[in-house]
Coordinates of C-alpha atoms in Angstrom, one line a residue:
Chain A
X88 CA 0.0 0.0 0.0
X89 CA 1.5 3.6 -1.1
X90 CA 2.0 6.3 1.8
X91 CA -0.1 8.5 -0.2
X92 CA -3.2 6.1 -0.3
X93 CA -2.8 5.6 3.6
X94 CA -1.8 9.7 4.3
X95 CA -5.6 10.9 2.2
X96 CA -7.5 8.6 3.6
X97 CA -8.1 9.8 7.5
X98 CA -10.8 6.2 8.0
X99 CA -8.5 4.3 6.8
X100 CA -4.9 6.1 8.8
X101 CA -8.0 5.7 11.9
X102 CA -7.7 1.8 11.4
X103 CA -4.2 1.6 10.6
X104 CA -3.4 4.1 13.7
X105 CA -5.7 1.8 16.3
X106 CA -4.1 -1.6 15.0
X107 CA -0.5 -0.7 15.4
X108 CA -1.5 0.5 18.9
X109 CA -3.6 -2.2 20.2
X110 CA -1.0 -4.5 19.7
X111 CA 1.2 -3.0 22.5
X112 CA -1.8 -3.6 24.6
X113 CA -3.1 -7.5 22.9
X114 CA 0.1 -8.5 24.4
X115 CA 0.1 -7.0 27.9
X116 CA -3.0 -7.0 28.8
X117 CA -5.1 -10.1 27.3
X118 CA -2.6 -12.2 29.0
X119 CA -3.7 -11.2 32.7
X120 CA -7.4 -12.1 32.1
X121 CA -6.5 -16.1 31.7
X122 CA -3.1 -16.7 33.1
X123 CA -3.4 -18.6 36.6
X124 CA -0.4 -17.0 37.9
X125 CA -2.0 -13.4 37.9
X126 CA -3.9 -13.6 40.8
X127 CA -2.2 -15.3 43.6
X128 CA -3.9 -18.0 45.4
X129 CA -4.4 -17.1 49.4
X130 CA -6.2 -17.3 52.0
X131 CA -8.6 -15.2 53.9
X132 CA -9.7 -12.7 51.1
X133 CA -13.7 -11.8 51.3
X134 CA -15.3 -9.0 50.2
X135 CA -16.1 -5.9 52.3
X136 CA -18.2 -5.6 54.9
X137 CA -20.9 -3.2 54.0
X138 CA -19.4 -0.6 56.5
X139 CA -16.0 -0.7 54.9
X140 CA -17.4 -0.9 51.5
X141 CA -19.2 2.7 52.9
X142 CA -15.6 3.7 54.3
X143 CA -14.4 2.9 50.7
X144 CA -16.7 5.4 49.0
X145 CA -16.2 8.0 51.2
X146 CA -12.3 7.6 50.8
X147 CA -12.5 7.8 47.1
X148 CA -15.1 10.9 47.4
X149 CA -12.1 12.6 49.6
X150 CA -9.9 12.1 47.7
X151 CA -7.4 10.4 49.7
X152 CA -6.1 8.3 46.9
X153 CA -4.6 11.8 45.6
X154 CA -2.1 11.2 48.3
X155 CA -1.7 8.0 49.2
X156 CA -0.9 4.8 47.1
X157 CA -2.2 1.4 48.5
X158 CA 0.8 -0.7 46.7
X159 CA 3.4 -1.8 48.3
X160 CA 6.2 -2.6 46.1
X161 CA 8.9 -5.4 45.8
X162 CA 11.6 -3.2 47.0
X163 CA 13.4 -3.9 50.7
X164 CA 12.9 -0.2 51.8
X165 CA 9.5 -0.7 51.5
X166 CA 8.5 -4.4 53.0
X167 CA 11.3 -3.3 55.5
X168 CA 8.4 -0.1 56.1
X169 CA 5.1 -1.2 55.3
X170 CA 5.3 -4.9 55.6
X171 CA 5.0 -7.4 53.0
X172 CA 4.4 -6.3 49.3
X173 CA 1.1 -6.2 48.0
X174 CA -0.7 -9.1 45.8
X175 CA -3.0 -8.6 43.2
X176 CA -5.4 -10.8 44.9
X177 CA -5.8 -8.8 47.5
X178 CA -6.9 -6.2 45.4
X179 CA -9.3 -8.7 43.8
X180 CA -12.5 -7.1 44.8
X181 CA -11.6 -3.8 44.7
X182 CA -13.7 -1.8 41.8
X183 CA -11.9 0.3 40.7
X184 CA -8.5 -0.6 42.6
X185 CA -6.5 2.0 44.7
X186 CA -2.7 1.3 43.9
X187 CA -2.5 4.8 42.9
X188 CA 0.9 6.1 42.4
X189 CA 1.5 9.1 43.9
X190 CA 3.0 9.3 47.8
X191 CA 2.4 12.4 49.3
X192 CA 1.7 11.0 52.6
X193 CA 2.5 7.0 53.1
X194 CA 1.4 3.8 51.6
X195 CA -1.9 2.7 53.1
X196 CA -2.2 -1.0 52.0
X197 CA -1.3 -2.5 55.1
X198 CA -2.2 0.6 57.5
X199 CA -5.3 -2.1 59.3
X200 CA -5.2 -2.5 63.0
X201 CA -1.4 -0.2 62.7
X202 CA -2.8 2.1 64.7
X203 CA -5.9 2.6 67.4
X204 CA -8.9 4.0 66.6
X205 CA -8.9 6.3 68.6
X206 CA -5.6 7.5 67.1
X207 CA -7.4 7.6 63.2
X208 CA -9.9 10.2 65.3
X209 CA -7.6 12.4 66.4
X210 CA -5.5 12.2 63.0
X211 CA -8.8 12.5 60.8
X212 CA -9.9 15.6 63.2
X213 CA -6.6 17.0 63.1
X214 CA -3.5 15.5 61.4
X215 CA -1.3 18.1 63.2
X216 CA -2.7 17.3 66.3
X217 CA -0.3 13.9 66.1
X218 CA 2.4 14.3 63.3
X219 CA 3.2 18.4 63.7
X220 CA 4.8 18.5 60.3
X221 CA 2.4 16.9 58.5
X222 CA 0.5 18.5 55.5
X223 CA -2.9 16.4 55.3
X224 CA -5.8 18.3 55.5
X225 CA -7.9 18.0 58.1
X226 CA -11.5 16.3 57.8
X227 CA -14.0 17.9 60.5
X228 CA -16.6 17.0 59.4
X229 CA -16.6 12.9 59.0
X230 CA -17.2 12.9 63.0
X231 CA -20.2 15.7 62.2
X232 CA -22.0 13.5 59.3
X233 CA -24.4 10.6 59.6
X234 CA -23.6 7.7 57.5
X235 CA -26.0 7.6 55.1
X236 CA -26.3 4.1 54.0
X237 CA -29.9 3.4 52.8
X238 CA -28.2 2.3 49.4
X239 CA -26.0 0.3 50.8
X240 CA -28.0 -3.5 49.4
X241 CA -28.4 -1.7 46.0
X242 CA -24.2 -0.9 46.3
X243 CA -23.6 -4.3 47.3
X244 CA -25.7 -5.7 43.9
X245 CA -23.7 -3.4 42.1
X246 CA -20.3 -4.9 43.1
X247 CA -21.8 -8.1 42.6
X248 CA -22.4 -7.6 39.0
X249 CA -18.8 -7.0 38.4
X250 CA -17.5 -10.4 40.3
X251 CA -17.8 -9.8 43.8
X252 CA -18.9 -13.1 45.7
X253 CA -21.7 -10.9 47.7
X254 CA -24.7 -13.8 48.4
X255 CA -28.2 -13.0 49.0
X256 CA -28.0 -13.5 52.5
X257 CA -25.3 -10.6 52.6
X258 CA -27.0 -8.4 50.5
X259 CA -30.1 -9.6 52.7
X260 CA -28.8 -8.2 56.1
X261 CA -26.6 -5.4 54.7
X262 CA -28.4 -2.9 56.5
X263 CA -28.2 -5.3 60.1
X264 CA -24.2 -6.3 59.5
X265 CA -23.4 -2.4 58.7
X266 CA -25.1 -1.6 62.3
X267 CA -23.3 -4.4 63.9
X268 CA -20.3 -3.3 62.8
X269 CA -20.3 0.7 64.1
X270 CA -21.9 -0.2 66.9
X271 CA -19.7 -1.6 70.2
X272 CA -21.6 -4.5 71.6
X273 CA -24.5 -4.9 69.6
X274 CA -25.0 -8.9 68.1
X275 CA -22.2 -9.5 65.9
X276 CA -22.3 -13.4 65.7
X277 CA -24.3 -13.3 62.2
X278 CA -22.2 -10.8 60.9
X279 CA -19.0 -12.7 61.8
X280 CA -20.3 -15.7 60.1
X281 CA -21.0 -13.8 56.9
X282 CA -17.8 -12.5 56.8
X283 CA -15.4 -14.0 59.2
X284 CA -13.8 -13.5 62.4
X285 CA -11.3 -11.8 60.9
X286 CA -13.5 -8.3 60.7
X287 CA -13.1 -5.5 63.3
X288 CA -15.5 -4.4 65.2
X289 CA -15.0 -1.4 67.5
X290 CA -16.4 1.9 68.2
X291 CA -14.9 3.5 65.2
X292 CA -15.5 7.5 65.7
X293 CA -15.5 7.1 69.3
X294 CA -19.2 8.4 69.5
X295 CA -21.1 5.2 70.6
X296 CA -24.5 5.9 70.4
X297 CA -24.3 7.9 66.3
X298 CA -23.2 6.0 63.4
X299 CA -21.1 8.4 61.1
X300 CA -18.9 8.8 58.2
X301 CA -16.2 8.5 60.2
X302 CA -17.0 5.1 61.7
X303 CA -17.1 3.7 57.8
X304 CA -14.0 5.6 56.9
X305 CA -11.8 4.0 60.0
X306 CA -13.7 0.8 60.0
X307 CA -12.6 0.8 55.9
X308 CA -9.0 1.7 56.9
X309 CA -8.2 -1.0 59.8
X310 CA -8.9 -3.9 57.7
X311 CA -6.5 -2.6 55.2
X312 CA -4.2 -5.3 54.3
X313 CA -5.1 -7.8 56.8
X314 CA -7.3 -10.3 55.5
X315 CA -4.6 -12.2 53.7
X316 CA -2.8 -15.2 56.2
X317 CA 0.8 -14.5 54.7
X318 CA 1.6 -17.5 57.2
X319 CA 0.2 -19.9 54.6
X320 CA 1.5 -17.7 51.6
X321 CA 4.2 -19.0 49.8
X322 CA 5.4 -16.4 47.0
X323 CA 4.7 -19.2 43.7
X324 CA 6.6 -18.9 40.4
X325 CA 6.6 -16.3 38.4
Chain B
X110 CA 13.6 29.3 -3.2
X111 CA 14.0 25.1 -2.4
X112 CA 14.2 25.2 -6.3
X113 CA 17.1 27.3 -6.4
X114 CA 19.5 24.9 -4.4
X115 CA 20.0 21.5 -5.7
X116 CA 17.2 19.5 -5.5
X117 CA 16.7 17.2 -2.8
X118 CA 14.8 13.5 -3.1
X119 CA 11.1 14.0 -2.4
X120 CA 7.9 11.6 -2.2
X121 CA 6.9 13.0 -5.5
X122 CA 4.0 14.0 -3.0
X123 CA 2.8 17.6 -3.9
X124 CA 0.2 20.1 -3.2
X125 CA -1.3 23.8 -3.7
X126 CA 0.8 23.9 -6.9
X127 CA -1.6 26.7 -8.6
X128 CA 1.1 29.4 -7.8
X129 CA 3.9 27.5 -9.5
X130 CA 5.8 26.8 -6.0
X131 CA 4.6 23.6 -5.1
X132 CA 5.0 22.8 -1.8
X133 CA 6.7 19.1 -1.7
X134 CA 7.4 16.8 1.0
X135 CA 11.2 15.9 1.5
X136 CA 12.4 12.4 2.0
X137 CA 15.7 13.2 4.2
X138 CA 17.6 10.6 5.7
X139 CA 17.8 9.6 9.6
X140 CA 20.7 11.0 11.1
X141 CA 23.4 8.2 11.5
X142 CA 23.9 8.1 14.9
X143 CA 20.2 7.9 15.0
X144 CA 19.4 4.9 13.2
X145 CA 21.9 3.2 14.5
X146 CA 20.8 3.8 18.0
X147 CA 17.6 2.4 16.7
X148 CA 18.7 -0.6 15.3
X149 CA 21.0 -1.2 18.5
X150 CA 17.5 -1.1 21.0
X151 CA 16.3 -3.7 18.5
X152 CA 19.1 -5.6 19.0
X153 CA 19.1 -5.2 22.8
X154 CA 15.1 -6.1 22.8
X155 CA 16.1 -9.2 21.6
X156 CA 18.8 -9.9 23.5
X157 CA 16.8 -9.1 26.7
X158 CA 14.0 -11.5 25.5
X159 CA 15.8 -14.7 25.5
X160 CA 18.0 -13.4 29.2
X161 CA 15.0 -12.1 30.6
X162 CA 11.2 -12.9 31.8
X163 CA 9.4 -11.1 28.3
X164 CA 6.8 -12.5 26.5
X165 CA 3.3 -14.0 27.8
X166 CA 2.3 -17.4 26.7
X167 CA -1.1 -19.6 26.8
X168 CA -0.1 -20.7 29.8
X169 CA 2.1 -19.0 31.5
X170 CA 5.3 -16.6 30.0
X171 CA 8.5 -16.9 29.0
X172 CA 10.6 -16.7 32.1
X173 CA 14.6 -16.2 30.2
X174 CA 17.3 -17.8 30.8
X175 CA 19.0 -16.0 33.7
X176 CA 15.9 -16.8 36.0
X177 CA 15.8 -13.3 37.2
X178 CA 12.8 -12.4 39.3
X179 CA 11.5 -9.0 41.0
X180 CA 10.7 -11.3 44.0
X181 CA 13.6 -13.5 44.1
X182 CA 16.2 -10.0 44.2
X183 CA 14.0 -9.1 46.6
X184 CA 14.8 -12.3 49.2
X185 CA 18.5 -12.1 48.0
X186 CA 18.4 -8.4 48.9
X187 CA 16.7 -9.1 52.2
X188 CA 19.4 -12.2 52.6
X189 CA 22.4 -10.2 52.1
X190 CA 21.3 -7.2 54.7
X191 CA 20.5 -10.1 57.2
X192 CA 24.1 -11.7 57.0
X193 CA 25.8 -8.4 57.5
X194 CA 23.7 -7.8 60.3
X195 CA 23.9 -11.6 62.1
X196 CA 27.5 -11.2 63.9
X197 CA 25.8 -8.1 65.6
X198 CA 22.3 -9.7 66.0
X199 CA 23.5 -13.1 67.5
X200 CA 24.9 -11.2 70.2
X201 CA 22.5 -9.1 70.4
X202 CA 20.3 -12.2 70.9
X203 CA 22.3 -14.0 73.6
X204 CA 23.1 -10.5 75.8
X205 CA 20.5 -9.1 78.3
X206 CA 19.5 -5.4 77.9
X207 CA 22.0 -4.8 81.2
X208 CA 24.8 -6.3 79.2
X209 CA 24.5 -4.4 75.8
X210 CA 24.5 -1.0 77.6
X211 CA 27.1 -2.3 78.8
X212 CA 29.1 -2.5 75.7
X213 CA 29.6 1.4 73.3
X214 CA 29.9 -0.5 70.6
X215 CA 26.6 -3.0 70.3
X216 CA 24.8 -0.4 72.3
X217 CA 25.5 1.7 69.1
X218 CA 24.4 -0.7 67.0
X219 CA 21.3 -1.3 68.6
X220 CA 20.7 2.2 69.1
X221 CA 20.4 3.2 65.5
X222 CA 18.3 -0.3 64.9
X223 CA 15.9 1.0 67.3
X224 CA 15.5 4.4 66.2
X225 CA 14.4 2.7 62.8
X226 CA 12.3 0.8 64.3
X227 CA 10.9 3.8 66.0
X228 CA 10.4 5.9 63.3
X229 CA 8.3 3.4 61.4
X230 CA 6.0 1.8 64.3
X231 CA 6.0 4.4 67.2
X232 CA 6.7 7.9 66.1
X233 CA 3.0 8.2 64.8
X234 CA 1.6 8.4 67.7
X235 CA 4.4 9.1 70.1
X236 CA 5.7 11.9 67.9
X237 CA 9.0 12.1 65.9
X238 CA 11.7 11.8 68.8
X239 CA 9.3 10.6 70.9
X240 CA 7.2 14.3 72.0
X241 CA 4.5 12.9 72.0
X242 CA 0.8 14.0 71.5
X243 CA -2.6 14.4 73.6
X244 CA -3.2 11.5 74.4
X245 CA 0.1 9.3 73.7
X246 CA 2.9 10.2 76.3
X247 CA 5.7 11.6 75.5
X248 CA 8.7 9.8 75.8
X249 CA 11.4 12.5 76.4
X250 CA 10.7 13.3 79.6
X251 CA 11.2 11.3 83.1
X252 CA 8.0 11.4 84.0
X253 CA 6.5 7.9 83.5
X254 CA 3.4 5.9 84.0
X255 CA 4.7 2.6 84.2
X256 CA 8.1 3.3 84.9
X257 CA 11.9 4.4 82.9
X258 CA 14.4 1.5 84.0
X259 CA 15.2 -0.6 81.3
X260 CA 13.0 -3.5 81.8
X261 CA 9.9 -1.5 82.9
X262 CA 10.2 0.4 79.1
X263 CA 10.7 -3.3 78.0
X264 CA 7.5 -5.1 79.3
X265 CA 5.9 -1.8 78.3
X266 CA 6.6 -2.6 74.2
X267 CA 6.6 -6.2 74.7
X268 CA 3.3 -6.7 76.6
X269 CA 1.4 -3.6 75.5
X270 CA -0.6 -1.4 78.3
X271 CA -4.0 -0.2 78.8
X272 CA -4.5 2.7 81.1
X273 CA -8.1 2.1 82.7
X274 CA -9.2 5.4 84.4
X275 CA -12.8 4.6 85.2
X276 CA -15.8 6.6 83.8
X277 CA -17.7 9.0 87.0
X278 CA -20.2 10.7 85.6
X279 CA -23.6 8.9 85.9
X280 CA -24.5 9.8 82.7
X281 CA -21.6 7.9 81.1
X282 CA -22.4 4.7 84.2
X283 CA -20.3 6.4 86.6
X284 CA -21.4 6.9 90.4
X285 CA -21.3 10.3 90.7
X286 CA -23.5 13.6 89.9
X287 CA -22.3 16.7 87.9
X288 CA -21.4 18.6 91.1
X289 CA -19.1 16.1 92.6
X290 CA -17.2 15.5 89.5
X291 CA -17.1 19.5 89.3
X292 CA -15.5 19.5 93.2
X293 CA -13.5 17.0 92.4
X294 CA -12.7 18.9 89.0
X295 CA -11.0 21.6 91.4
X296 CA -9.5 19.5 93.5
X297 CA -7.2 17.8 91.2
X298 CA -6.8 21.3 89.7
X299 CA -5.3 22.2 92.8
X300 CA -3.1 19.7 93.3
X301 CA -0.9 21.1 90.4
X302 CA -1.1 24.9 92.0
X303 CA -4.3 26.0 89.3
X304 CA -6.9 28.2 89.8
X305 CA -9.6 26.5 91.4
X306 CA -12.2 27.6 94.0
X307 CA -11.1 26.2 97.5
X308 CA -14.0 25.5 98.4
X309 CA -14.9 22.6 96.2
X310 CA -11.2 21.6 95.8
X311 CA -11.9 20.7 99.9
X312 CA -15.2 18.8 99.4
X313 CA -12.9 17.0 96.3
X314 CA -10.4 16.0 98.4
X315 CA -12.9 14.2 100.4
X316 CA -14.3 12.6 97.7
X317 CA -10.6 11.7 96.1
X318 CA -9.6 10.2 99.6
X319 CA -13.1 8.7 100.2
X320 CA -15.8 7.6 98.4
X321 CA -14.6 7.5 94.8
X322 CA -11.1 5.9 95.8
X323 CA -9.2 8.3 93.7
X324 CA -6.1 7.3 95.6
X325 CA -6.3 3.7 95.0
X326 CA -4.7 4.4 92.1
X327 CA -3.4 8.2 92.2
X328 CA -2.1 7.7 95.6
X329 CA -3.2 9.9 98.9
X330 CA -1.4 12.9 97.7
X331 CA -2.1 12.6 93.6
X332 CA 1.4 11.8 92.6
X333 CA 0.5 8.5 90.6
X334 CA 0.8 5.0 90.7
X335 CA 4.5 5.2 90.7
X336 CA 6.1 7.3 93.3
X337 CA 2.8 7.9 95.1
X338 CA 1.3 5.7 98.0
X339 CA -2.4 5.1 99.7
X340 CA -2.4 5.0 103.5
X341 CA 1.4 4.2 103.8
X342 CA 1.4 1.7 101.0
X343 CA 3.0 1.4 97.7
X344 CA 0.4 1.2 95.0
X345 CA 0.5 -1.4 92.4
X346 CA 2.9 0.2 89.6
X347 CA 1.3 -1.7 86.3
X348 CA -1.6 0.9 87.2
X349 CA -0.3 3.3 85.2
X350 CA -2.1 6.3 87.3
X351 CA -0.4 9.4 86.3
X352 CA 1.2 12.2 88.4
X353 CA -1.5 15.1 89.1
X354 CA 0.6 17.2 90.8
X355 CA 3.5 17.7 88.4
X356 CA 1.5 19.9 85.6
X357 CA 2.6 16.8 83.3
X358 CA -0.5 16.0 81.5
X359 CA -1.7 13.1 79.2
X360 CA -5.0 14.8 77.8
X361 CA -4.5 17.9 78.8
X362 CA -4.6 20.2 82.4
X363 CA -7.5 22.6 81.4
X364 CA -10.8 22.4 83.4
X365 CA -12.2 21.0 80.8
X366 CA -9.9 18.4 79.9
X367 CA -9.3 17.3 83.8
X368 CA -13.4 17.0 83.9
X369 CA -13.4 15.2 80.9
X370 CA -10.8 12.7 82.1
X371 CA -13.2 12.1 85.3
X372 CA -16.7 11.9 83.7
X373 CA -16.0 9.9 80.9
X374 CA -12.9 8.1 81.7
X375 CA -10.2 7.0 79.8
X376 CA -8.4 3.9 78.0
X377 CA -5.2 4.8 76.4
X378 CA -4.2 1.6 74.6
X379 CA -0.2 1.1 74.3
X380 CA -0.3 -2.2 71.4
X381 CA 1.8 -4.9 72.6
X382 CA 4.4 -5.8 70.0
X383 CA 6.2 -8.9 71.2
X384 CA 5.0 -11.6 73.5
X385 CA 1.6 -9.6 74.6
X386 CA 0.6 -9.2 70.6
X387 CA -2.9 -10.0 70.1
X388 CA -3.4 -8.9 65.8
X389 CA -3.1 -5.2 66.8
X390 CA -0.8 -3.4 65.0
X391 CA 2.5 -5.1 63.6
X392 CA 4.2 -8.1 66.0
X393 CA 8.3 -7.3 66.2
X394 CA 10.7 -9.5 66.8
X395 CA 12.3 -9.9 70.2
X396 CA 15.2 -8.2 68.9
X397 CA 13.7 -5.3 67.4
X398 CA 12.1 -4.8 70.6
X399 CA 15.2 -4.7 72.6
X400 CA 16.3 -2.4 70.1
X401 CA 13.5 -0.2 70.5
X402 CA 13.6 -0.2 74.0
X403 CA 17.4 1.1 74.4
X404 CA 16.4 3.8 72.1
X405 CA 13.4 4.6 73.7
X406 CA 15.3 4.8 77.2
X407 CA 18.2 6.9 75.7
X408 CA 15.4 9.4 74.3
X409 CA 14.7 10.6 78.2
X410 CA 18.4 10.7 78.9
X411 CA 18.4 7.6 80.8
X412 CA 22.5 6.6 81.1
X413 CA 22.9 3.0 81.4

């Protein structure tokens, strides 16, 4: 074919232009969506809790992935920080997924249960409060705001539509597991066998008796990297 | 003006010739050291395929010939830090905290160790250096709750601690109404020379002494669980009650802070990181935790 016929023709330089380019991605990408080896086989993933899938919102509606990654990488200065590096199955059930890539404050993937509560309330509040030099804004008004989660089933189908193991008896009692959760003593024994005993349950905001944005936002953040048993995780070939 | 100078190969591709100066497109050469470069990367891409992992297959990729992986430098990386570091950390291993501060040069060692270990696990909420925060005691100081020798700053990090300072108010299931806590508000305000009115700092004191067993753990006088004592007796030290007289405070000294502290309580939680760990926060090993706790006891100025 003559550069000329190619260079007057812009449907056909169109086809030519999205051919040469999709190869690049045929090759890269296609792979991941049979090979075996992409997602790592572990134990203890699940999805989330319909408090930290609340959590999850509200830290993408902040923001916060503007500042902090949730991948830790292969490198000894980070598993030597942040613990060990991240899998791609743990980000399995994450729609869309938080790696991220820019670090203006740390690496959050394995920031569960690193910390008290208590501590994410004052930090949330006040960053300064705790780290002086820090430059995270602060975020009043989680601890101000009731959690609305009236959507929360319909959130819950929605994830299930794209591959998220939810079953009916979890989108059933989303609205009972979420108040479970938040609250400090209330029956947690169904909720645990939904999801585990794996999941936290503490007073999140510190404010027993009001269930707010900020209990979903800590509750999301404590199980951050946590669910996976790297005790029975041996790193496979690759 | 092009047609003045010697002509130059073209793609014979031409437009807007109506004026007689046709504007043509050039076929120049690639510089040289261009294409050369060019063919080179080609070269190298190939090169790379067969050495290294490259190409995705049905089932699986093609992993080269050196077997390099991202993971496996990793564990060599991790290997080679860990065998510079074992002559130091077997003896570390085998010496009691006593003995190491004993000796400049592993006390060194284990110094800087700790202050890593500080940085990433402790300096959140105890501060950079150790300040501290409201809430999470500073460290700098020698004013302690559970006490600054060497193995009391030990079982501290190892076993984790939990202040419990009981709620009073009635309203959060405490035994006392909104005018007691308020006397007894002034009386611990008066114990570190603050203004207070006297005479509910007096009924307070009776209370403190009395009733609501404030010196069970605070001591008769209010100087904690450490130095102070309750009718002659040493108090139990794992307590943690602090000092109320020294103007020292863990949530704060105001009015409001100090009634706040007796209405509602409160539970600072110290995670244990060695043998106490119970899945909250990260567990260390036992030598990081010696480690940690020679730092932490320098930080205050403690000499060995």
């Amino acid at each position: 074919m003559k550069h000329d016929t190619i260079e007057k023709s812009i449907p056909l330089m169109s086809i030519l232009v999205v051919l040469v380019i999709s190869i690049g991605g045929l090759v890269e990408i296609v792979p991941l969506f049979y090979l075996d080896s992409v997602i790592e086989k572990v134990e203890g993933m699940r999805p989330y809790t319909p408090l930290e899938l609340k959590g999850r919102d509200i830290y993408l509606r902040e923001g916060c992935y503007n500042c902090h990654s949730q991948m830790i990488r292969p490198f000894r200065d980070e598993t030597e920080r942040y613990g060990h590096y991240s899998l791609a199955a743990e980000s399995q059930y994450d729609h869309p997924f938080q790696w991220g890539s820019k670090r203006t404050g740390p690496d959050l993937a394995r920031v569960g249960g690193k910390y008290s509560s208590l501590w994410h309330q004052e930090h949330m509040r006040r960053p300064r409060n705790l780290v002086p030099e820090s430059v995270m804004p602060n975020y009043p008004w989680l601890e101000k705001n009731s959690l609305d989660y009236a959507d929360i089933a319909k959130r819950m189908e929605v994830m299930q539509t794209i591959g998220v193991p939810y079953s009916a008896s979890m989108i059933q009692n989303a609205v009972a597991d979420l108040e479970a959760q938040a609250i400090p003593d209330s029956e947690s024994d169904a909720l645990l066998e939904r999801y585990g005993d794996k999941v936290v349950l503490d007073d999140f905001d510190g404010d027993a008796k009001r269930i707010t944005e900020l209990d979903a936002l800590v509750a999301y953040l404590q199980m951050l990297g946590t669910l996976v048993d790297f005790s029975a995780y041996t790193a496979q070939e690759r | 003006m092009a047609d003045e100078k010697k002509p130059v190969e073209t793609t014979g591709h031409q437009w807007d010739d109506d004026e007689g100066y046709p504007l043509k497109e050039y076929n120049n050469p690639l510089p040289k050291w261009w294409l050369y470069t060019f063919y080179a990367t080609i070269v190298w891409a190939v090169i790379y395929w067969v050495f290294f992992p490259a190409w995705p297959t049905l089932s699986g990729f093609t992993k080269g010939t050196l077997g390099w992986s991202q993971y496996k430098q990793l564990d060599e990386e991790i290997a080679t830090a860990k065998a510079a570091q074992k002559p130091f950390d077997d003896q570390l291993a085998k010496m009691s905290l006593k003995e190491i501060s004993q000796d400049p040069r592993l006390l060194q060692y284990a110094i800087s160790g700790g202050k890593a270990v500080f940085g990433d696990n402790c300096a959140p909420c105890h501060g950079s250096g150790g300040i501290g925060a409201k809430g999470f005691p500073t460290l700098v100081d020698d004013d302690w709750l559970y006490g600054g020798s060497l193995a009391a700053i030990h079982e501290t990090i190892d076993s984790g601690r939990t202040g419990a300072m009981p709620a009073h108010l009635e309203a959060h299931d405490g035994s006392f109404n909104t005018a007691q806590v308020e006397n007894l508000t002034d009386y611990v305000l008066s114990l570190s020379n603050q203004p207070h009115d006297a005479a509910q700092a007096f009924k307070g004191k009776a209370l403190f002494n009395g009733e609501a067993g404030c010196n069970g753990c605070h001591g008769d006088l209010g100087n904690g669980s450490l130095k102070g004592t309750m009718e002659g007796e040493a108090l139990e030290a794992s307590v943690g009650a602090p000092n109320l007289t020294d103007g020292i405070w863990l949530y704060g000294g105001s009015r409001k802070a100090i009634n706040q502290s007796i209405a509602k309580g409160r539970n600072g939680k110290m995670p244990a990181w060695g043998s106490g760990f119970e899945g909250f926060g990260r567990k260390l090993d036992p030598l990081s935790i010696k480690e940690v706790s020679l730092y932490v006891h320098t930080l205050s100025g403690g000499s060995f």
